[in-house]
Coordinates of C-alpha atoms and ligand atoms in Angstrom, one line a residue:
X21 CA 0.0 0.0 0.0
X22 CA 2.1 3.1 -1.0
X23 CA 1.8 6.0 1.7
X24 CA 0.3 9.8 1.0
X25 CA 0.1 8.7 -2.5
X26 CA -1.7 11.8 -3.7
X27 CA -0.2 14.6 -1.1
X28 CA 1.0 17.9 -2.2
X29 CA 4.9 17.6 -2.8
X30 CA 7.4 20.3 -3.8
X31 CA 9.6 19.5 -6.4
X32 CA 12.6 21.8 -6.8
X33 CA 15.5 21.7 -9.7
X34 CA 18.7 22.7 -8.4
X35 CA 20.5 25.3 -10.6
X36 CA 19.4 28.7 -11.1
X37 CA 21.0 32.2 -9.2
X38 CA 18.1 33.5 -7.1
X39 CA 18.2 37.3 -8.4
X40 CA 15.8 39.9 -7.0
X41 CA 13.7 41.7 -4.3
X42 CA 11.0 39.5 -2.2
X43 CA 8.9 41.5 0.7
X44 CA 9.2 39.6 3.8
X45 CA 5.2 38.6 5.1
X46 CA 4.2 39.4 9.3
X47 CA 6.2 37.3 11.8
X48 CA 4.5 34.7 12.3
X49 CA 6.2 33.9 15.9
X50 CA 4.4 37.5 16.7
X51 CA 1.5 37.2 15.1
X52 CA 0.3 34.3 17.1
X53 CA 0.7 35.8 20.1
X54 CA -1.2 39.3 19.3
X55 CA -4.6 37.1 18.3
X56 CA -4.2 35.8 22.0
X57 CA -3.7 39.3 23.5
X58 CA -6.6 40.7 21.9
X59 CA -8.2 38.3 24.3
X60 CA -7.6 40.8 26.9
X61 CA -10.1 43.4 26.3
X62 CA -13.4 43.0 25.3
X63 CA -13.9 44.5 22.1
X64 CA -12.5 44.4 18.6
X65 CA -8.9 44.7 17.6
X66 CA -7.2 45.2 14.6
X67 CA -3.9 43.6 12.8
X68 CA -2.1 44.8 10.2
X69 CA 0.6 42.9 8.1
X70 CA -0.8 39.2 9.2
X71 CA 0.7 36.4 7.1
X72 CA -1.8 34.1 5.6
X73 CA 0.0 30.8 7.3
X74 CA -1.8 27.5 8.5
X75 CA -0.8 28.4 12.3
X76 CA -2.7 31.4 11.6
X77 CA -5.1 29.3 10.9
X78 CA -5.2 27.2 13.7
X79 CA -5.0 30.6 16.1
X80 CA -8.3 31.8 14.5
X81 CA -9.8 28.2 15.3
X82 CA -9.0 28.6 18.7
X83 CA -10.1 32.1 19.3
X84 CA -13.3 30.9 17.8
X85 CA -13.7 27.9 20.0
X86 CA -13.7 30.9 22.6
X87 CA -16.3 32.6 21.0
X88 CA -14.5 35.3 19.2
X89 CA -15.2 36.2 16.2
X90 CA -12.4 36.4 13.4
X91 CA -12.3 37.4 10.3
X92 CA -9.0 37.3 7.8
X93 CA -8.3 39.2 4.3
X94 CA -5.6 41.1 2.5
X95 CA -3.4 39.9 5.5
X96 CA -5.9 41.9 7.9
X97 CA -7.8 40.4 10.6
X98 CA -10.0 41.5 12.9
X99 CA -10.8 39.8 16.7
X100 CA -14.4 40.9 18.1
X101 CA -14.0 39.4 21.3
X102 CA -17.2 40.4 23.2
X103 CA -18.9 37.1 23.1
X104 CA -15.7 35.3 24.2
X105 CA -17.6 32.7 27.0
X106 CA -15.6 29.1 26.9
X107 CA -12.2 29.3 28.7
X108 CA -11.2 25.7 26.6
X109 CA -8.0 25.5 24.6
X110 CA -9.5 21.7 23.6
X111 CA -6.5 18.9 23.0
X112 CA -7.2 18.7 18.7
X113 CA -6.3 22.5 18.6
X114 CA -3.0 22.2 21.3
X115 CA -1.7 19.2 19.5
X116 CA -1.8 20.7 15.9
X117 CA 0.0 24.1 16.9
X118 CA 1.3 24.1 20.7
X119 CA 0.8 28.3 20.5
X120 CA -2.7 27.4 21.9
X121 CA -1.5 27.7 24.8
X122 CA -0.4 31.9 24.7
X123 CA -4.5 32.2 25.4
X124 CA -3.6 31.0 29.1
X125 CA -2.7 33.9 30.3
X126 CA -4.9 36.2 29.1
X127 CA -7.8 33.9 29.9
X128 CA -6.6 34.1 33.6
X129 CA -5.9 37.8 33.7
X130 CA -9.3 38.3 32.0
X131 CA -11.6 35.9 33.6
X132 CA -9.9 34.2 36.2
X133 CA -9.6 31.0 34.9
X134 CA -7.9 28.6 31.5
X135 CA -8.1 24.8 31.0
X136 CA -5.4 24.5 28.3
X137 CA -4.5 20.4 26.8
X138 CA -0.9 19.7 27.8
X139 CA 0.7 20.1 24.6
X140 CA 3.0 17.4 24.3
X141 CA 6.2 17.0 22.8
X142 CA 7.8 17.8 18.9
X143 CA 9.8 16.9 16.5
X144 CA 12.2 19.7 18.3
X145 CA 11.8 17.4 21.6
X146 CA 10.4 17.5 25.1
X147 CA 8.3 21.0 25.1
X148 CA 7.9 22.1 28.5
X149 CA 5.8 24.8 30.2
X150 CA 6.8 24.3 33.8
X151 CA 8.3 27.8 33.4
X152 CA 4.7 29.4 32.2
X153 CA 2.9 27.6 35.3
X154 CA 6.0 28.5 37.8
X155 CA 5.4 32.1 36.9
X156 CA 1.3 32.6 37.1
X157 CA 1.9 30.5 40.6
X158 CA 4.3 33.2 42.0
X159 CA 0.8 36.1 40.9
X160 CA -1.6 33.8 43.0
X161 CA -3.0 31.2 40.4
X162 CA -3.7 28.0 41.5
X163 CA -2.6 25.2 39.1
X164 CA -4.0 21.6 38.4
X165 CA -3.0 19.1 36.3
X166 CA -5.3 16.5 35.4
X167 CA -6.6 14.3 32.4
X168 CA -4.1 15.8 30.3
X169 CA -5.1 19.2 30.9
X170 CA -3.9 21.9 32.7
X171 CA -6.3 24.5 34.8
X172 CA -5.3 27.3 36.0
X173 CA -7.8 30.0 38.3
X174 CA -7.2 33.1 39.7
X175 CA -10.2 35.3 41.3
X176 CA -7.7 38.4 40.2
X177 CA -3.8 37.7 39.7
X178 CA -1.2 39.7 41.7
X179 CA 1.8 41.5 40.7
X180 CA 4.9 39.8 42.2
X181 CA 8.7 39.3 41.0
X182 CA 8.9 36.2 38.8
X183 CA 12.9 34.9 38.1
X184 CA 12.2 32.5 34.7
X185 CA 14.8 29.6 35.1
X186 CA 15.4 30.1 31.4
X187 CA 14.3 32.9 29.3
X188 CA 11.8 31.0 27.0
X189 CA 10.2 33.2 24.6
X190 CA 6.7 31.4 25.7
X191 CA 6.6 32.0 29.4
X192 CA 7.6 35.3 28.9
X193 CA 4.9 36.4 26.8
X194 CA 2.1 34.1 28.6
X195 CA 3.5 36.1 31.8
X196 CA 3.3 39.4 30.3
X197 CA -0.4 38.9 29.2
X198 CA -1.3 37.4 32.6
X199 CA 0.5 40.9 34.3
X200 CA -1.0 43.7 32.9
X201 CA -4.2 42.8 34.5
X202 CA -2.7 41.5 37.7
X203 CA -3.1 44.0 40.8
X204 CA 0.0 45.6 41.6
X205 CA 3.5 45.6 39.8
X206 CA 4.7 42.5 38.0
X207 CA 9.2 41.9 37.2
X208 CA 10.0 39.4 35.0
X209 CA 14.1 39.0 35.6
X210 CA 15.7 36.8 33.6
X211 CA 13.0 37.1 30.4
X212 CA 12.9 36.8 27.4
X213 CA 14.3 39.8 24.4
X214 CA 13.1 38.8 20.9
X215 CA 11.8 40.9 18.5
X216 CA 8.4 39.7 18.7
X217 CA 8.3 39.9 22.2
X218 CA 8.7 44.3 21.8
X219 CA 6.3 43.7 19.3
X220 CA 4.1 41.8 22.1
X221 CA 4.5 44.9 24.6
X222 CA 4.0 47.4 21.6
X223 CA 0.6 46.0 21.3
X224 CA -0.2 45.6 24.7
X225 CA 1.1 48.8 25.3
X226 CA -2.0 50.3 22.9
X227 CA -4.2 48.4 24.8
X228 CA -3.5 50.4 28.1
X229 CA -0.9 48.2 29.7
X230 CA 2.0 49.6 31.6
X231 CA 5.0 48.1 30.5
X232 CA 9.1 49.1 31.0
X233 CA 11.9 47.3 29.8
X234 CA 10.9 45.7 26.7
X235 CA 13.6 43.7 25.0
X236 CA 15.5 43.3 27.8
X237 CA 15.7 41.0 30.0
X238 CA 14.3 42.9 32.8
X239 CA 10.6 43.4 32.2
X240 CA 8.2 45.5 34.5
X241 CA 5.2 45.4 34.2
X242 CA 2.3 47.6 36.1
X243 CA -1.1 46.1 36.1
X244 CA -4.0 48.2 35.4
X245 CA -8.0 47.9 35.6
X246 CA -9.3 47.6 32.1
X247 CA -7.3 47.1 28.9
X248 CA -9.1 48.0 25.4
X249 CA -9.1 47.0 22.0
X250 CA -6.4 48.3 19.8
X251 CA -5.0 48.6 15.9
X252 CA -1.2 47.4 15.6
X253 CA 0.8 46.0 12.5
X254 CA 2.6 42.9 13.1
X255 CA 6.4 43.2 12.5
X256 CA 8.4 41.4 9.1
X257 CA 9.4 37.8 10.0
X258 CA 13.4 38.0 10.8
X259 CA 13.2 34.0 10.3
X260 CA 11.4 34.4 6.8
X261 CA 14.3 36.9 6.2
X262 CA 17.0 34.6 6.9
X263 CA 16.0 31.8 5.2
X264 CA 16.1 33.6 1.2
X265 CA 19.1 36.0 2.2
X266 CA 20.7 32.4 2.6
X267 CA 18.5 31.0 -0.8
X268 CA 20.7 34.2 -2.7
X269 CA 23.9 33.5 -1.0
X270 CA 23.3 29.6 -1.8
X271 CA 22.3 29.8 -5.6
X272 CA 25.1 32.2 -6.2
X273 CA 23.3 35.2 -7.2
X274 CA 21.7 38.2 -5.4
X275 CA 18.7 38.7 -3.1
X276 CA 17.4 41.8 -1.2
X277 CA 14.7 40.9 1.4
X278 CA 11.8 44.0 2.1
X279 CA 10.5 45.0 5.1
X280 CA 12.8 44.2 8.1
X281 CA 15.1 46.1 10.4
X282 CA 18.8 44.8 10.1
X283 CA 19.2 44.7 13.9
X284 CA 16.9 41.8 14.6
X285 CA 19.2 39.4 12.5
X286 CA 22.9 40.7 13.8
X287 CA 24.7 38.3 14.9
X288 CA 22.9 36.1 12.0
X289 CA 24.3 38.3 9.4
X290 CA 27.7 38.3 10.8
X291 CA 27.9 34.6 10.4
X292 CA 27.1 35.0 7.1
X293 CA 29.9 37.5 6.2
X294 CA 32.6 35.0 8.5
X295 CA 31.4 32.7 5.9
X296 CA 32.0 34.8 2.8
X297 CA 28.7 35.9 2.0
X298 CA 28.6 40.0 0.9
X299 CA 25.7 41.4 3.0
X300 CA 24.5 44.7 2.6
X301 CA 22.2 46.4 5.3
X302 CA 19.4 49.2 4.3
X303 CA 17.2 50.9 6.7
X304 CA 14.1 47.9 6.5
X305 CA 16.1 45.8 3.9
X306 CA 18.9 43.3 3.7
X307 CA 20.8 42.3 0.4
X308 CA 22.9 38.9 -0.2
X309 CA 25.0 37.6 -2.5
X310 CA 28.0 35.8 -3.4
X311 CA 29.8 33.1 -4.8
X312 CA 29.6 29.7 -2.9
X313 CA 32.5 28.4 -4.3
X314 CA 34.2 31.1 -1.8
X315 CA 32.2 30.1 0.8
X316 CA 33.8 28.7 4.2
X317 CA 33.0 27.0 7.4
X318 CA 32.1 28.8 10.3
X319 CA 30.8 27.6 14.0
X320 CA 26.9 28.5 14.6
X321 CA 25.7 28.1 18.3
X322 CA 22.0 28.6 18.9
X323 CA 21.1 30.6 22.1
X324 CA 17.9 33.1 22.7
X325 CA 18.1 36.6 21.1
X326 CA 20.9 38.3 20.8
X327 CA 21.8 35.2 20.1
X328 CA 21.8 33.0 16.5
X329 CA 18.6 32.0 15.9
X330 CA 17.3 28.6 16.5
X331 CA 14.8 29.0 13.9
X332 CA 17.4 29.8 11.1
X333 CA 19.7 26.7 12.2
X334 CA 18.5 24.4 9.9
X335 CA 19.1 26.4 7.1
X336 CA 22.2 27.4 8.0
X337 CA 23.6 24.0 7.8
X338 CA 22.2 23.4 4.1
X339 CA 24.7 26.5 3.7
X340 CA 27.5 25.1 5.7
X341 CA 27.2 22.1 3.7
X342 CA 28.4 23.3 0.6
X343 CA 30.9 26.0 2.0
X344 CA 34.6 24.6 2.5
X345 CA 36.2 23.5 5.8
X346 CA 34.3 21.6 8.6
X347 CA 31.8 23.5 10.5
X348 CA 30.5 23.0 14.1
X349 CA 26.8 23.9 14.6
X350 CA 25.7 23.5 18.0
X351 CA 22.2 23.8 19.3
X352 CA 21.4 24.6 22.7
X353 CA 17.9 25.5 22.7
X354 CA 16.0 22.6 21.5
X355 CA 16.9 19.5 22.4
X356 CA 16.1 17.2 19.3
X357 CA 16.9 19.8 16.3
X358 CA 18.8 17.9 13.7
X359 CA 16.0 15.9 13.4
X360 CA 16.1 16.4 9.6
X361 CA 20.1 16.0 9.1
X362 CA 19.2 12.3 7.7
X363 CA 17.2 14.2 5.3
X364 CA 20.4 16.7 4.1
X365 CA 22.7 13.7 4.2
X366 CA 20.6 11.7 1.8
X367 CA 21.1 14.9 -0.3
X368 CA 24.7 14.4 -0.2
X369 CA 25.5 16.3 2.7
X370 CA 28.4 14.9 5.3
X371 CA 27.3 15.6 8.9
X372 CA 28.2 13.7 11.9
X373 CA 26.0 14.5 15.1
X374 CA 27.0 14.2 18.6
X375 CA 24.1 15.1 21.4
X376 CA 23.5 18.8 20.6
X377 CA 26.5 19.1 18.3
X378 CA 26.7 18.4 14.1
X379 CA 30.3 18.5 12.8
X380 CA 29.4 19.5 9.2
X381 CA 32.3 19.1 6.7
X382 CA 31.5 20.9 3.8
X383 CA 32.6 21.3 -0.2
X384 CA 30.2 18.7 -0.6
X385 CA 28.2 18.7 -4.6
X386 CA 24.9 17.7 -3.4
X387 CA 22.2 15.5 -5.5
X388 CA 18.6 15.4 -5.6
X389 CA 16.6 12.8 -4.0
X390 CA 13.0 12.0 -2.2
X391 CA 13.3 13.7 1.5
X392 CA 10.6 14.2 4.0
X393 CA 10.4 17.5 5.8
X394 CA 9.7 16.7 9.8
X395 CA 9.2 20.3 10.8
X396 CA 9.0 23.7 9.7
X397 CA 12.2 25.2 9.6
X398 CA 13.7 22.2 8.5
X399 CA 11.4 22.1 5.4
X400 CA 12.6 25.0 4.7
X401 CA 16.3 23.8 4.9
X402 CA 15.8 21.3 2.6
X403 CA 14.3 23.0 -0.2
X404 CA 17.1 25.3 0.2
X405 CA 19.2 22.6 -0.8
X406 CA 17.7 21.4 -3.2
X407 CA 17.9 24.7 -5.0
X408 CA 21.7 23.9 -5.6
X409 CA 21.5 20.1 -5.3
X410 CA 21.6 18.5 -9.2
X411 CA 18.7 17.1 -10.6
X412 CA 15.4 16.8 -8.7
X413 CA 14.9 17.1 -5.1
X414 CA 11.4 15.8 -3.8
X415 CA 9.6 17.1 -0.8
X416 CA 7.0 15.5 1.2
X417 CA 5.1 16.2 3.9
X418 CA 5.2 20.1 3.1
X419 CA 2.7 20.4 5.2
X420 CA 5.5 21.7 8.1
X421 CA 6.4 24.0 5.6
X422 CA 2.8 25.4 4.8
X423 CA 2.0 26.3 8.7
X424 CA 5.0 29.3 8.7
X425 CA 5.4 30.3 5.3
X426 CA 3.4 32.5 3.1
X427 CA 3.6 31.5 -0.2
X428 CA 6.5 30.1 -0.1
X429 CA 7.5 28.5 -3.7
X430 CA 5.9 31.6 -5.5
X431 CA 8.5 34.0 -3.7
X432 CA 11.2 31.8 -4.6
X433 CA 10.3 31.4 -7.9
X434 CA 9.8 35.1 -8.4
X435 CA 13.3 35.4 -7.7
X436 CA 14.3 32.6 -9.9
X437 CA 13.8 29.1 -8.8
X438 CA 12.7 26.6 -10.3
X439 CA 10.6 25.4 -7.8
X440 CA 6.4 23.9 -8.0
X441 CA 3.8 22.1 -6.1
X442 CA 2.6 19.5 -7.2
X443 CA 0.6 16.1 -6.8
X444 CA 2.8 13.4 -8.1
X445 CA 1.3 9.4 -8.0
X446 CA 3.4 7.6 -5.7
X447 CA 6.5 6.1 -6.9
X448 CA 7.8 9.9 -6.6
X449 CA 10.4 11.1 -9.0
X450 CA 10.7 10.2 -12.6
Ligands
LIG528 C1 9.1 30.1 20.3 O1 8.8 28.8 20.9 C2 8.9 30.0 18.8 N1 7.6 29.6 18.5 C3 9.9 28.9 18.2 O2 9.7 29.0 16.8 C4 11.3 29.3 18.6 O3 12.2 28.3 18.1 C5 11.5 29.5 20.1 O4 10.5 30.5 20.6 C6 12.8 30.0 20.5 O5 13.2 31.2 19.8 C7 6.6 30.5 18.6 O6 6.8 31.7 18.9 C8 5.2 30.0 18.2 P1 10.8 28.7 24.4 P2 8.6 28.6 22.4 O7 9.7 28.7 25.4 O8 7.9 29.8 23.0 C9 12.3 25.1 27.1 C10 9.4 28.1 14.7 O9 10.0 27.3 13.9 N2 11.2 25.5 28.1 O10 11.7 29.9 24.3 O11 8.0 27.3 22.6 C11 11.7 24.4 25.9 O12 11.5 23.1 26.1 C12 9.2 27.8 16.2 O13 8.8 29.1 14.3 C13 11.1 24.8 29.3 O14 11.9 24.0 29.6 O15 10.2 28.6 22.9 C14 12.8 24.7 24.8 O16 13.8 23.7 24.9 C15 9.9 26.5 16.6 N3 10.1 25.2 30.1 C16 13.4 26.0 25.3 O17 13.0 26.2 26.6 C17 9.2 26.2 29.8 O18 8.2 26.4 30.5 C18 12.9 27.2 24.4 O19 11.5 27.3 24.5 C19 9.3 26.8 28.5 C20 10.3 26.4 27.7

């Protein structure tokens, strides 16, 4: 019995220089968590710049199963929340997109109370949110775990100083949206400082919270009595970004990404200039090029913002892959992230990994073959390589690749690729 014989697959020729400009879509890592915010007044709120994703998607599902209602065109949507009654994030929803659970703390600031499905693990590994429950315990919730869900009630949350063991970028945010409503002053020490998390205050902040210390990693946070709807625009997706400034750099040619600030992908870019990639910085746009045959290795370690970016990992290594010398890439935020280097190796790549490290020894010509994408990011990866790998390169299960990015093999091939979707009858390539 052949498997998925009829599901969408992406089958990209390796070959052509990516040449061009390509406007990067809303973050989607934001995006998420400003639908659950707008949980936090009763009203309707307003975002600008929202990409048209599958997790947005699933976010609008959930809001719904709330009671909201949501609507979604020309990358606007709109969250009428004044018939929000259920307080459910139900198990289906948590297990397809584990964001469900951002409405936690708004639910509890709001109304008092969440019962939120565990979400289990991922592909990246064990997916904790000890740190989320740790944190509304220290404002006065009371938490219970049972039947797989978690409940968490508060008759009004207090403001109190909250030291996150780690600075996750989820128990921040679920922390920040439980605090603005909470009586008294709320610190966060130790929290997170990504981009989407200023975005996250910027947004609250128009709501009528009282926030200080955005982006770094000393967040205070004043609670207040009421918080209103409000209009925000959600900011370009650094991750999107990265992943065609490193399709240019790849193919050989020249690409300029739209609508991002420089500063959110720093150390990022300076990885790709230690690797001999030409990277030019406007005021909202970044331009790579370059020839790979110049390329060299370079060591990447992920860690939270400033830091290199977890999400852009993946795709790094398809990079590192082809550059010359032997590169060590070393992740440190998820435990199980090289998950798809089986995939890049049957593409020619030579990677050895070791725990959280992948020694990748590069100059290698890579060739196309059938691989399965087993998360987003690393979807993404792959069809990167396959823009330089020779002959065909088949992707399955783009399904991970549909739930962060927009339109994903028109912008590439607007810049060059020869890239399509299509349904192919098992057997796979010709
Ligand atoms: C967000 O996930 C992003 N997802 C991830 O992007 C991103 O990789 C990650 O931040 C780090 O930048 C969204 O924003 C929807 P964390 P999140 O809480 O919030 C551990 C993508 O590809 N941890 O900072 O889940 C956890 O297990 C996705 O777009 C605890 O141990 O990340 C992990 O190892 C993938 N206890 C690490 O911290 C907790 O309570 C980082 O998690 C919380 C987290």
């Amino acid at each position: 019995m052949p498997d998925h014989p009829a599901e969408p697959r992406l089958l990209v020729r390796g070959g052509p220089e990516l040449r061009g400009q390509v406007s990067v879509s809303g973050a989607k890592n934001s995006a998420l968590k400003l639908m659950a915010a707008s949980l936090l007044a009763s009203g309707v709120s307003v975002l600008h710049n929202v990409p048209d994703i599958q997790d947005v998607g699933t976010m609008k599902e959930v809001l719904e199963h709330l009671g909201a209602v949501v609507q979604f065109s020309d990358a606007t949507l709109t969250v009428d929340t004044r018939a929000v009654r259920s307080h459910v994030a139900p198990y289906e929803l948590v297990q397809r997109m584990r964001a469900s659970i951002q409405i936690m703390g708004p639910l509890v600031a709001r109304f008092g109370h969440a019962r939120v499905a565990m979400p289990g693990g991922c592909n990246l590994g064990p997916r904790k949110i000890d740190i989320h429950l740790r944190g509304l315990t220290d404002m006065g919730a009371v938490v219970d775990s049972e039947h797989g869900f978690v409940e968490v009630s508060a008759k009004k949350l207090k403001g109190a100083s909250v030291f996150l063991d780690y600075p996750s970028v989820g128990a921040t945010e679920n922390l920040l949206m439980a605090a603005v409503l909470a009586d008294g002053v709320t610190v966060l020490e130790n929290a997170a400082r990504e981009p989407e998390i200023v975005d996250l205050c910027k947004f609250l902040m128009s709501m009528g919270a009282e926030i200080e210390g955005a982006g770094s990693s000393t967040i205070r946070v004043t609670g207040v009595e009421e918080m209103v709807s409000a209009e925000h625009t959600v900011l370009g997706d650094r991750i999107e970004a990265g992943t065609f400034l490193i399709a240019g750099a790849l193919t050989g040619g020249e690409v300029e990404v739209n609508g991002i600030h420089p500063h959110v992908l720093e150390l990022f870019l300076s990885k790709l200039r230690s690797a001999g990639v030409q990277v030019q910085e406007g005021t909202r746009s970044i331009k790579a090029s370059g020839d790979p045959r110049t390329y060299r290795a370079v060591d990447v370690a992920t860690l939270p913002f400033p830091g290199f970016p977890t999400d852009l990992q993946a795709q790094m290594m398809t990079l590192l892959s082809v550059a010359d010398g032997v590169s060590l890439v070393t992740e440190n935020v998820f435990e199980q992230r090289f998950g798809f280097v089986d995939e890049l190796i049957r593409l020619g790549a030579d990677i050895r990994v070791d725990g959280n490290h992948a020694v990748v020894t590069g100059g290698r010509a890579l060739t196309g073959a059938i691989v399965r994408c087993p998360d987003l990011r690393a979807g993404a990866a792959l069809a990167l390589a396959g823009l330089v790998a020779e002959g065909c390169t088949e992707l399955r299960e783009i399904h991970h690749i549909d739930r962060g990015y927009e339109r994903f093999e028109e912008k590439l091939r607007s810049l060059g690729a020869d890239i399509e979707r299509s349904v192919v009858e098992d057997g796979g390539l010709v």
